[in-house]
Short mmCIF file of C-alpha atoms in Angstrom, two decimals:
data_model
loop_
_atom_site.label_atom_id
_atom_site.label_comp_id
_atom_site.label_asym_id
_atom_site.label_seq_id
_atom_site.Cartn_x
_atom_site.Cartn_y
_atom_site.Cartn_z
CA UNK A 1 0.18 -0.09 -0.12
CA UNK A 2 2.60 2.56 -1.14
CA UNK A 3 1.95 6.18 -1.65
CA UNK A 4 2.79 9.75 -0.51
CA UNK A 5 -0.47 10.37 1.66
CA UNK A 6 -0.29 8.10 4.42
CA UNK A 7 -2.57 9.68 7.08
CA UNK A 8 -2.05 8.47 10.72
CA UNK A 9 -5.46 7.37 12.21
CA UNK A 10 -5.15 9.52 15.45
CA UNK A 11 -4.82 12.89 13.17
CA UNK A 12 -8.07 11.72 11.15
CA UNK A 13 -10.28 11.01 14.05
CA UNK A 14 -12.83 8.38 14.18
CA UNK A 15 -15.41 9.64 11.87
CA UNK A 16 -12.49 10.85 8.83
CA UNK A 17 -10.79 7.17 9.86
CA UNK A 18 -14.07 5.19 8.79
CA UNK A 19 -14.33 7.25 5.51
CA UNK A 20 -10.66 6.75 4.53
CA UNK A 21 -11.02 2.88 5.03
CA UNK A 22 -14.17 2.92 3.21
CA UNK A 23 -12.31 4.14 -0.20
CA UNK A 24 -8.95 2.29 0.65
CA UNK A 25 -11.09 -0.90 0.84
CA UNK A 26 -13.60 0.04 -2.00
CA UNK A 27 -10.34 0.65 -4.44
CA UNK A 28 -8.99 -2.87 -3.45
CA UNK A 29 -12.72 -4.56 -3.80
CA UNK A 30 -12.88 -2.66 -7.07
CA UNK A 31 -9.70 -4.23 -8.35
CA UNK A 32 -10.59 -7.77 -7.07
CA UNK A 33 -14.17 -7.79 -8.59
CA UNK A 34 -13.04 -6.48 -11.92
CA UNK A 35 -9.48 -8.10 -12.29
CA UNK A 36 -9.04 -10.86 -9.93
CA UNK A 37 -7.43 -11.53 -6.49
CA UNK A 38 -3.76 -10.95 -7.60
CA UNK A 39 -4.61 -7.03 -8.97
CA UNK A 40 -5.37 -5.93 -5.12
CA UNK A 41 -1.57 -6.11 -4.68
CA UNK A 42 -1.66 -2.40 -6.82
CA UNK A 43 -3.69 -1.05 -3.92
CA UNK A 44 -2.47 2.09 -2.90
CA UNK A 45 -2.85 5.24 -0.67
CA UNK A 46 -2.56 8.12 -3.47
CA UNK A 47 -4.79 6.02 -5.95
CA UNK A 48 -7.96 6.08 -3.01
CA UNK A 49 -7.65 9.99 -3.50
CA UNK A 50 -9.70 9.78 -6.65
CA UNK A 51 -12.35 7.87 -5.27
CA UNK A 52 -12.67 10.50 -2.48
CA UNK A 53 -12.23 13.41 -4.83
CA UNK A 54 -15.40 11.63 -6.65
CA UNK A 55 -17.53 11.18 -3.89
CA UNK A 56 -16.86 14.56 -2.40
CA UNK A 57 -18.41 16.31 -5.19
CA UNK A 58 -21.30 13.88 -5.96
CA UNK A 59 -24.77 14.42 -4.66
CA UNK A 60 -25.39 12.04 -1.53
CA UNK A 61 -27.19 8.81 -2.45
CA UNK A 62 -28.00 5.36 -0.78
CA UNK A 63 -25.89 3.36 -3.34
CA UNK A 64 -22.66 4.91 -2.55
CA UNK A 65 -21.42 2.04 0.25
CA UNK A 66 -22.00 -1.33 0.51
CA UNK A 67 -21.26 -3.67 3.46
CA UNK A 68 -17.84 -5.98 2.56
CA UNK A 69 -17.48 -9.16 3.91
CA UNK A 70 -14.67 -10.28 6.70
CA UNK A 71 -11.20 -9.67 5.38
CA UNK A 72 -7.77 -10.57 7.07
CA UNK A 73 -6.61 -6.89 7.02
CA UNK A 74 -9.41 -5.88 9.05
CA UNK A 75 -9.10 -8.56 11.68
CA UNK A 76 -11.84 -10.58 9.76
CA UNK A 77 -14.66 -7.76 10.22
CA UNK A 78 -17.21 -6.59 7.95
CA UNK A 79 -17.00 -2.82 6.94
CA UNK A 80 -18.97 -0.56 4.89
CA UNK A 81 -16.81 0.68 2.02
CA UNK A 82 -17.03 2.89 -0.97
CA UNK A 83 -18.39 1.46 -4.45
CA UNK A 84 -19.10 2.82 -7.97
CA UNK A 85 -17.47 4.85 -10.50
CA UNK A 86 -15.33 6.69 -8.58
CA UNK A 87 -13.74 3.36 -7.31
CA UNK A 88 -13.49 2.03 -10.27
CA UNK A 89 -11.76 5.17 -12.05
CA UNK A 90 -9.19 4.45 -8.99
CA UNK A 91 -8.88 1.32 -9.91
CA UNK A 92 -8.04 1.49 -13.83
CA UNK A 93 -5.57 4.28 -12.89
CA UNK A 94 -3.88 2.12 -10.28
CA UNK A 95 -3.66 -0.79 -12.82
CA UNK A 96 -2.21 1.18 -15.67
CA UNK A 97 0.53 2.84 -13.78
CA UNK A 98 1.26 -0.71 -11.82
CA UNK A 99 1.80 -1.98 -15.54
CA UNK A 100 4.09 0.50 -16.49
CA UNK A 101 6.16 0.09 -13.14
CA UNK A 102 6.48 -3.56 -13.60
CA UNK A 103 7.63 -2.97 -17.34
CA UNK A 104 10.37 -0.36 -15.74
CA UNK A 105 11.42 -2.87 -13.14
CA UNK A 106 11.61 -5.56 -15.94
CA UNK A 107 13.52 -3.36 -18.04
CA UNK A 108 16.06 -2.57 -15.37
CA UNK A 109 16.32 -6.41 -14.28
CA UNK A 110 15.63 -5.33 -10.64
CA UNK A 111 16.05 -8.37 -7.94
CA UNK A 112 14.12 -11.52 -9.09
CA UNK A 113 13.39 -9.95 -12.10
CA UNK A 114 16.66 -10.38 -13.80
CA UNK A 115 16.11 -13.99 -14.05
CA UNK A 116 14.47 -14.65 -17.50
CA UNK A 117 11.37 -16.67 -16.38
CA UNK A 118 10.51 -14.49 -13.71
CA UNK A 119 10.69 -11.30 -16.05
CA UNK A 120 8.46 -13.15 -18.82
CA UNK A 121 5.74 -13.89 -16.31
CA UNK A 122 5.88 -10.46 -15.21
CA UNK A 123 5.77 -9.11 -18.48
CA UNK A 124 2.54 -11.01 -19.36
CA UNK A 125 1.28 -9.76 -15.80
CA UNK A 126 1.96 -6.40 -17.29
CA UNK A 127 0.42 -6.52 -20.02
CA UNK A 128 -2.77 -7.92 -18.72
CA UNK A 129 -2.89 -4.98 -16.01
CA UNK A 130 -2.52 -2.59 -18.78
CA UNK A 131 -5.13 -3.91 -21.32
CA UNK A 132 -7.89 -4.61 -17.83
CA UNK A 133 -7.17 -1.02 -16.89
CA UNK A 134 -8.01 0.32 -20.40
CA UNK A 135 -11.07 -1.51 -20.41
CA UNK A 136 -12.12 -0.53 -16.77
CA UNK A 137 -11.18 3.19 -17.91
CA UNK A 138 -13.16 3.03 -21.01
CA UNK A 139 -16.28 1.74 -18.78
CA UNK A 140 -16.29 5.10 -16.73
CA UNK A 141 -15.37 7.44 -19.98
CA UNK A 142 -11.70 7.73 -19.14
CA UNK A 143 -9.10 7.23 -21.76
CA UNK A 144 -5.99 5.74 -20.13
CA UNK A 145 -3.98 6.74 -23.25
CA UNK A 146 -3.26 9.53 -21.52
CA UNK A 147 -1.34 7.72 -18.72
CA UNK A 148 0.46 5.43 -21.08
CA UNK A 149 1.65 8.20 -23.11
CA UNK A 150 2.80 9.90 -20.02
CA UNK A 151 4.86 6.78 -19.19
CA UNK A 152 6.43 6.48 -22.64
CA UNK A 153 7.50 10.05 -23.10
CA UNK A 154 9.28 9.91 -19.32
CA UNK A 155 11.66 7.72 -20.54
CA UNK A 156 12.50 9.98 -23.59
CA UNK A 157 12.79 13.19 -21.53
CA UNK A 158 15.12 11.50 -18.60
CA UNK A 159 17.40 10.34 -21.50
CA UNK A 160 17.38 13.72 -22.96
CA UNK A 161 17.91 15.66 -19.17
CA UNK A 162 21.00 16.84 -17.49
CA UNK A 163 22.51 19.43 -15.63
CA UNK A 164 20.70 22.61 -16.24
CA UNK A 165 17.54 21.08 -17.33
CA UNK A 166 14.52 22.42 -15.27
CA UNK A 167 13.35 19.52 -12.73
CA UNK A 168 9.56 20.70 -13.88
CA UNK A 169 10.50 19.37 -17.31
CA UNK A 170 11.20 15.83 -16.02
CA UNK A 171 7.88 16.07 -13.94
CA UNK A 172 5.64 17.11 -16.35
CA UNK A 173 4.72 13.60 -17.85
CA UNK A 174 3.53 12.84 -14.21
CA UNK A 175 1.63 15.78 -13.82
CA UNK A 176 -0.11 15.37 -17.22
CA UNK A 177 -1.31 11.81 -15.94
CA UNK A 178 -2.54 12.87 -12.49
CA UNK A 179 -4.17 16.06 -13.70
CA UNK A 180 -6.51 14.15 -16.10
CA UNK A 181 -7.65 11.56 -13.35
CA UNK A 182 -8.17 14.06 -11.27
CA UNK A 183 -10.18 16.21 -13.64
CA UNK A 184 -12.58 13.21 -14.64
CA UNK A 185 -13.79 12.83 -11.23
CA UNK A 186 -15.71 16.06 -12.18
CA UNK A 187 -17.33 14.55 -14.73
CA UNK A 188 -18.05 11.26 -12.94
CA UNK A 189 -19.75 13.29 -10.40
CA UNK A 190 -21.58 15.54 -12.48
CA UNK A 191 -19.50 18.59 -11.83
CA UNK A 192 -17.91 19.73 -15.11
CA UNK A 193 -17.40 23.01 -13.85
CA UNK A 194 -15.02 21.38 -11.22
CA UNK A 195 -12.57 19.96 -13.99
CA UNK A 196 -10.06 22.92 -14.56
CA UNK A 197 -9.48 23.43 -11.00
CA UNK A 198 -9.07 19.76 -10.23
CA UNK A 199 -6.81 19.33 -13.13
CA UNK A 200 -4.56 22.08 -11.68
CA UNK A 201 -4.45 20.49 -8.23
CA UNK A 202 -3.88 17.10 -9.82
CA UNK A 203 -1.33 18.66 -12.16
CA UNK A 204 0.73 19.70 -8.89
CA UNK A 205 -0.01 16.68 -6.89
CA UNK A 206 1.83 14.69 -9.68
CA UNK A 207 4.67 17.23 -9.88
CA UNK A 208 4.74 16.55 -5.72
CA UNK A 209 4.40 12.90 -6.04
CA UNK A 210 7.59 12.86 -8.57
CA UNK A 211 9.30 15.17 -6.75
CA UNK A 212 9.10 13.42 -3.36
CA UNK A 213 9.97 10.11 -4.70
CA UNK A 214 13.15 11.26 -6.24
CA UNK A 215 14.19 12.97 -3.04
CA UNK A 216 13.25 9.89 -0.97
CA UNK A 217 15.22 7.48 -3.19
CA UNK A 218 17.96 9.77 -3.98
CA UNK A 219 20.76 8.02 -1.37
CA UNK A 220 19.35 4.43 -2.41
CA UNK A 221 19.54 5.37 -6.63
CA UNK A 222 23.11 6.53 -5.83
CA UNK A 223 24.21 3.16 -4.57
CA UNK A 224 22.30 1.34 -7.16
CA UNK A 225 23.51 3.15 -10.05
CA UNK A 226 20.08 4.18 -10.96
CA UNK A 227 18.86 7.26 -12.64
CA UNK A 228 17.19 9.89 -10.36
CA UNK A 229 16.11 13.44 -11.25
CA UNK A 230 17.63 15.33 -8.10
CA UNK A 231 21.12 14.07 -8.55
CA UNK A 232 21.11 13.96 -12.45
CA UNK A 233 20.06 17.67 -12.57
CA UNK A 234 22.09 18.93 -9.74
CA UNK A 235 18.95 20.48 -8.01
CA UNK A 236 19.87 21.78 -4.74
CA UNK A 237 17.48 20.33 -1.49
CA UNK A 238 16.47 24.29 -1.03
CA UNK A 239 15.53 24.19 -4.57
CA UNK A 240 13.48 20.86 -4.05
CA UNK A 241 11.97 22.15 -0.89
CA UNK A 242 11.02 25.55 -2.58
CA UNK A 243 8.73 23.22 -5.24
CA UNK A 244 7.47 21.32 -3.02
CA UNK A 245 6.02 24.37 -1.27
CA UNK A 246 5.06 25.99 -4.05
CA UNK A 247 3.10 22.80 -5.32
CA UNK A 248 1.43 22.60 -1.83
CA UNK A 249 0.09 26.13 -2.28
CA UNK A 250 -1.00 26.03 -5.41
CA UNK A 251 -3.01 22.83 -4.44
CA UNK A 252 -4.91 24.60 -1.63
CA UNK A 253 -5.53 27.34 -4.11
CA UNK A 254 -6.88 25.35 -6.67
CA UNK A 255 -9.20 23.00 -4.46
CA UNK A 256 -10.77 26.55 -3.17
CA UNK A 257 -12.23 26.89 -6.57
CA UNK A 258 -13.79 23.34 -6.66
CA UNK A 259 -17.26 22.90 -5.47
CA UNK A 260 -17.97 20.16 -2.95
CA UNK A 261 -20.81 18.44 -1.66
CA UNK A 262 -18.62 17.50 1.42
CA UNK A 263 -15.10 18.57 1.36
CA UNK A 264 -13.90 17.19 4.81
CA UNK A 265 -11.79 13.95 3.99
CA UNK A 266 -10.49 15.79 0.63
CA UNK A 267 -9.46 19.04 2.28
CA UNK A 268 -7.37 17.06 5.32
CA UNK A 269 -5.97 14.65 2.96
CA UNK A 270 -4.78 17.36 -0.07
CA UNK A 271 -4.16 19.74 2.35
CA UNK A 272 -2.88 18.71 5.59
CA UNK A 273 -1.68 15.06 5.23
CA UNK A 274 0.18 16.46 1.71
CA UNK A 275 1.99 19.11 3.75
CA UNK A 276 2.91 16.47 6.35
CA UNK A 277 4.61 14.42 3.36
CA UNK A 278 6.54 16.90 2.71
CA UNK A 279 7.54 17.65 6.01
CA UNK A 280 8.28 13.98 6.77
CA UNK A 281 10.39 13.19 3.43
CA UNK A 282 12.44 16.55 4.37
CA UNK A 283 12.90 15.29 7.75
CA UNK A 284 11.21 18.17 9.27
CA UNK A 285 8.39 16.76 11.22
CA UNK A 286 6.98 13.03 12.49
CA UNK A 287 3.49 12.53 13.56
CA UNK A 288 2.75 13.71 17.01
CA UNK A 289 -0.61 12.31 17.32
CA UNK A 290 -2.44 15.75 18.19
CA UNK A 291 -5.68 14.71 19.73
CA UNK A 292 -7.87 17.60 18.37
CA UNK A 293 -6.23 19.67 15.91
CA UNK A 294 -3.48 19.98 13.14
CA UNK A 295 -1.55 23.25 12.25
CA UNK A 296 -2.04 24.60 8.30
CA UNK A 297 0.45 26.30 6.13
CA UNK A 298 -0.91 29.39 7.60
CA UNK A 299 -0.70 28.64 11.31
CA UNK A 300 -4.29 28.39 11.73
CA UNK A 301 -5.95 25.32 13.38
CA UNK A 302 -8.06 22.91 11.92
CA UNK A 303 -10.45 20.46 13.91
CA UNK A 304 -9.11 17.07 12.87
CA UNK A 305 -11.93 14.65 14.48
CA UNK A 306 -15.18 16.18 13.05
CA UNK A 307 -13.03 17.37 10.05
CA UNK A 308 -14.61 20.79 9.97
CA UNK A 309 -12.79 23.59 8.30
CA UNK A 310 -12.62 26.08 11.47
CA UNK A 311 -13.03 29.85 11.22
CA UNK A 312 -9.46 30.40 9.73
CA UNK A 313 -8.50 31.38 6.50
CA UNK A 314 -10.27 28.21 5.01
CA UNK A 315 -13.68 29.44 5.66
CA UNK A 316 -16.30 27.58 7.88
CA UNK A 317 -18.68 24.71 6.99
CA UNK A 318 -18.14 21.64 4.67
CA UNK A 319 -20.78 22.02 2.02
CA UNK A 320 -20.92 24.17 -0.85
CA UNK A 321 -18.17 26.40 -2.01
CA UNK A 322 -14.66 25.19 -0.79
CA UNK A 323 -13.52 27.89 1.34
CA UNK A 324 -15.99 30.33 -0.10
CA UNK A 325 -13.35 32.40 -1.71
CA UNK A 326 -11.22 32.97 1.47
CA UNK A 327 -7.81 34.08 1.41
CA UNK A 328 -5.22 30.96 1.32
CA UNK A 329 -2.03 32.64 1.11
CA UNK A 330 -2.16 35.26 3.42
CA UNK A 331 -0.49 33.33 6.21
CA UNK A 332 3.51 32.49 6.94
CA UNK A 333 4.28 29.72 4.72
CA UNK A 334 7.62 29.69 5.77
CA UNK A 335 7.32 29.90 9.71
CA UNK A 336 5.15 28.12 11.73
CA UNK A 337 3.92 24.96 9.86
CA UNK A 338 7.83 24.17 9.03
CA UNK A 339 9.22 24.85 12.72
CA UNK A 340 9.85 28.43 12.11
CA UNK A 341 12.73 28.04 9.63
CA UNK A 342 13.58 29.91 6.94
CA UNK A 343 14.11 28.22 3.33
CA UNK A 344 17.54 29.85 2.56
CA UNK A 345 19.70 29.80 5.61
CA UNK A 346 20.32 27.90 8.72
CA UNK A 347 19.77 24.22 10.03
CA UNK A 348 16.73 22.85 8.75
CA UNK A 349 15.18 19.88 10.88
CA UNK A 350 18.72 18.50 11.59
CA UNK A 351 20.05 18.34 8.16
CA UNK A 352 21.98 20.41 6.10
CA UNK A 353 19.27 22.21 4.43
CA UNK A 354 20.02 25.93 3.92
CA UNK A 355 21.21 28.11 0.62
CA UNK A 356 24.18 25.66 -0.06
CA UNK A 357 22.09 23.32 -1.54
CA UNK A 358 23.48 20.40 0.65
CA UNK A 359 21.87 17.32 0.82
CA UNK A 360 22.15 15.35 4.64
CA UNK A 361 24.13 12.09 4.23
CA UNK A 362 23.69 9.21 6.62
CA UNK A 363 24.04 5.40 6.85
CA UNK A 364 24.01 3.87 3.49
CA UNK A 365 20.60 1.98 2.59
CA UNK A 366 20.50 -1.58 2.04
CA UNK A 367 19.69 -2.51 -1.62
CA UNK A 368 16.46 -2.32 -2.68
CA UNK A 369 14.06 -5.62 -2.88
CA UNK A 370 12.81 -6.53 -6.05
CA UNK A 371 9.05 -6.03 -6.92
CA UNK A 372 8.13 -9.71 -5.86
CA UNK A 373 10.45 -10.12 -2.83
CA UNK A 374 8.55 -6.93 -1.96
CA UNK A 375 5.19 -7.92 -2.41
CA UNK A 376 5.83 -10.94 0.08
CA UNK A 377 7.16 -9.03 2.63
CA UNK A 378 4.29 -5.95 2.38
CA UNK A 379 1.92 -8.98 3.00
CA UNK A 380 3.70 -10.60 6.01
CA UNK A 381 3.89 -6.77 7.33
CA UNK A 382 -0.03 -6.29 6.59
CA UNK A 383 -0.69 -10.02 8.08
CA UNK A 384 1.24 -9.59 11.14
CA UNK A 385 0.16 -5.74 12.04
CA UNK A 386 3.95 -4.52 11.96
CA UNK A 387 2.86 -1.43 9.73
CA UNK A 388 0.74 -0.23 12.74
CA UNK A 389 1.99 -1.56 15.78
CA UNK A 390 6.12 -2.04 15.31
CA UNK A 391 8.33 0.85 16.87
CA UNK A 392 10.01 0.24 13.76
CA UNK A 393 10.05 -2.05 10.61
CA UNK A 394 11.92 -1.98 7.27
CA UNK A 395 10.11 -0.89 3.90
CA UNK A 396 8.98 -3.60 1.75
CA UNK A 397 10.72 -2.34 -1.20
CA UNK A 398 12.94 0.39 -0.29
CA UNK A 399 14.19 -1.19 2.92
CA UNK A 400 14.32 2.30 4.56
CA UNK A 401 13.46 2.47 8.05
CA UNK A 402 9.72 3.58 8.59
CA UNK A 403 7.87 4.09 12.05
CA UNK A 404 4.55 2.02 12.71
CA UNK A 405 1.39 4.22 13.00
CA UNK A 406 0.95 3.50 16.73
CA UNK A 407 4.33 3.94 17.67
CA UNK A 408 3.94 7.14 19.81
CA UNK A 409 0.74 6.16 21.12
CA UNK A 410 0.74 6.25 24.96
CA UNK A 411 -2.49 4.03 25.25
CA UNK A 412 -2.59 0.33 24.39
CA UNK A 413 -2.34 0.01 20.49
CA UNK A 414 -4.69 -2.42 19.77
CA UNK A 415 -7.65 -0.34 21.66
CA UNK A 416 -6.39 2.83 19.48
CA UNK A 417 -6.04 1.25 15.94
CA UNK A 418 -8.22 -1.94 16.15
CA UNK A 419 -5.88 -3.72 14.00
CA UNK A 420 -4.79 -6.76 16.26
CA UNK A 421 -8.21 -7.57 17.17
#
């Protein structure tokens, strides 16, 4: 369950956590229903945002949820899960992009995929996922060719890029793909007027996803001799962080133009959790399990447990216009939300994040696992609840150290997360 938006259940609160899990399980079951059990391995945290956005814009109806049967990953409990075209669009996008990722691993000969029989099997799986993702996309009116075109153009752009090339040139294919997927949620929800601002939000989300992935993998890619845009283009840490912060700000402004039926979960994921994702990747903050409040980029507070927007710069109320045209850019974007530091100088979060553009070092990473080996480890982590309960665990593919969702919880883990029942 990879992705850059990985909210902690303590920040979500019970209401938003239930909604988030409904979309996560809905994506997983949409993949199973249309494409078989094995397709569920491409379930990812970022893909469910497509389902969240579709439901957030649509009029309320009785058919948007269904009761799913017991699942080992839910402690053999039933659950109310999202269904419909939003979940199917999320499944189609996830499948097509996973198909491209598998083919990329095959070309690079990663891990077990260096062996011909395994590589041949992976190519067949990737081809099947690509065709089925395109079919499901067509069923909901989405042409997945834009995703495939982005993947194909990415290789050519990276081959020509070098020192002096803008990082935004390299992120453009990802931006185009995510913009198309975000915009189509407006079509599915019957809100064509939302398509343009959602395309802008999607474009910036794609930029952020590509950028954060590059920052996270920079050292590992250097060890493996793999191409990384940060290293290849000579981008400084300060410039990478500036681009990330600009994308965050742009997403907030774009969402302000979208008319939602219920914006609570979409707002929480695409504003606050994205901000935390950036801070996590750049090593400037960690989950503090704030019981009632989270800080926005302008220093104002938003209630997390009931999801209301509060009375600050985001306006009030969770329906109709998102924010009512409030001023999103008036706050101190470089101060409170990121620990009061300045992007251009000083020590930022313990690393060398100043005007010199240095990247902090650290212990050399272990070699990345191959695709299939990582899948096996991921299943083991899920089934043993280590993703939630472990103080620290090793990422399935990257082998980077990760924190369990409840590592800092001062109560019994099983009571607060209900993951080990």
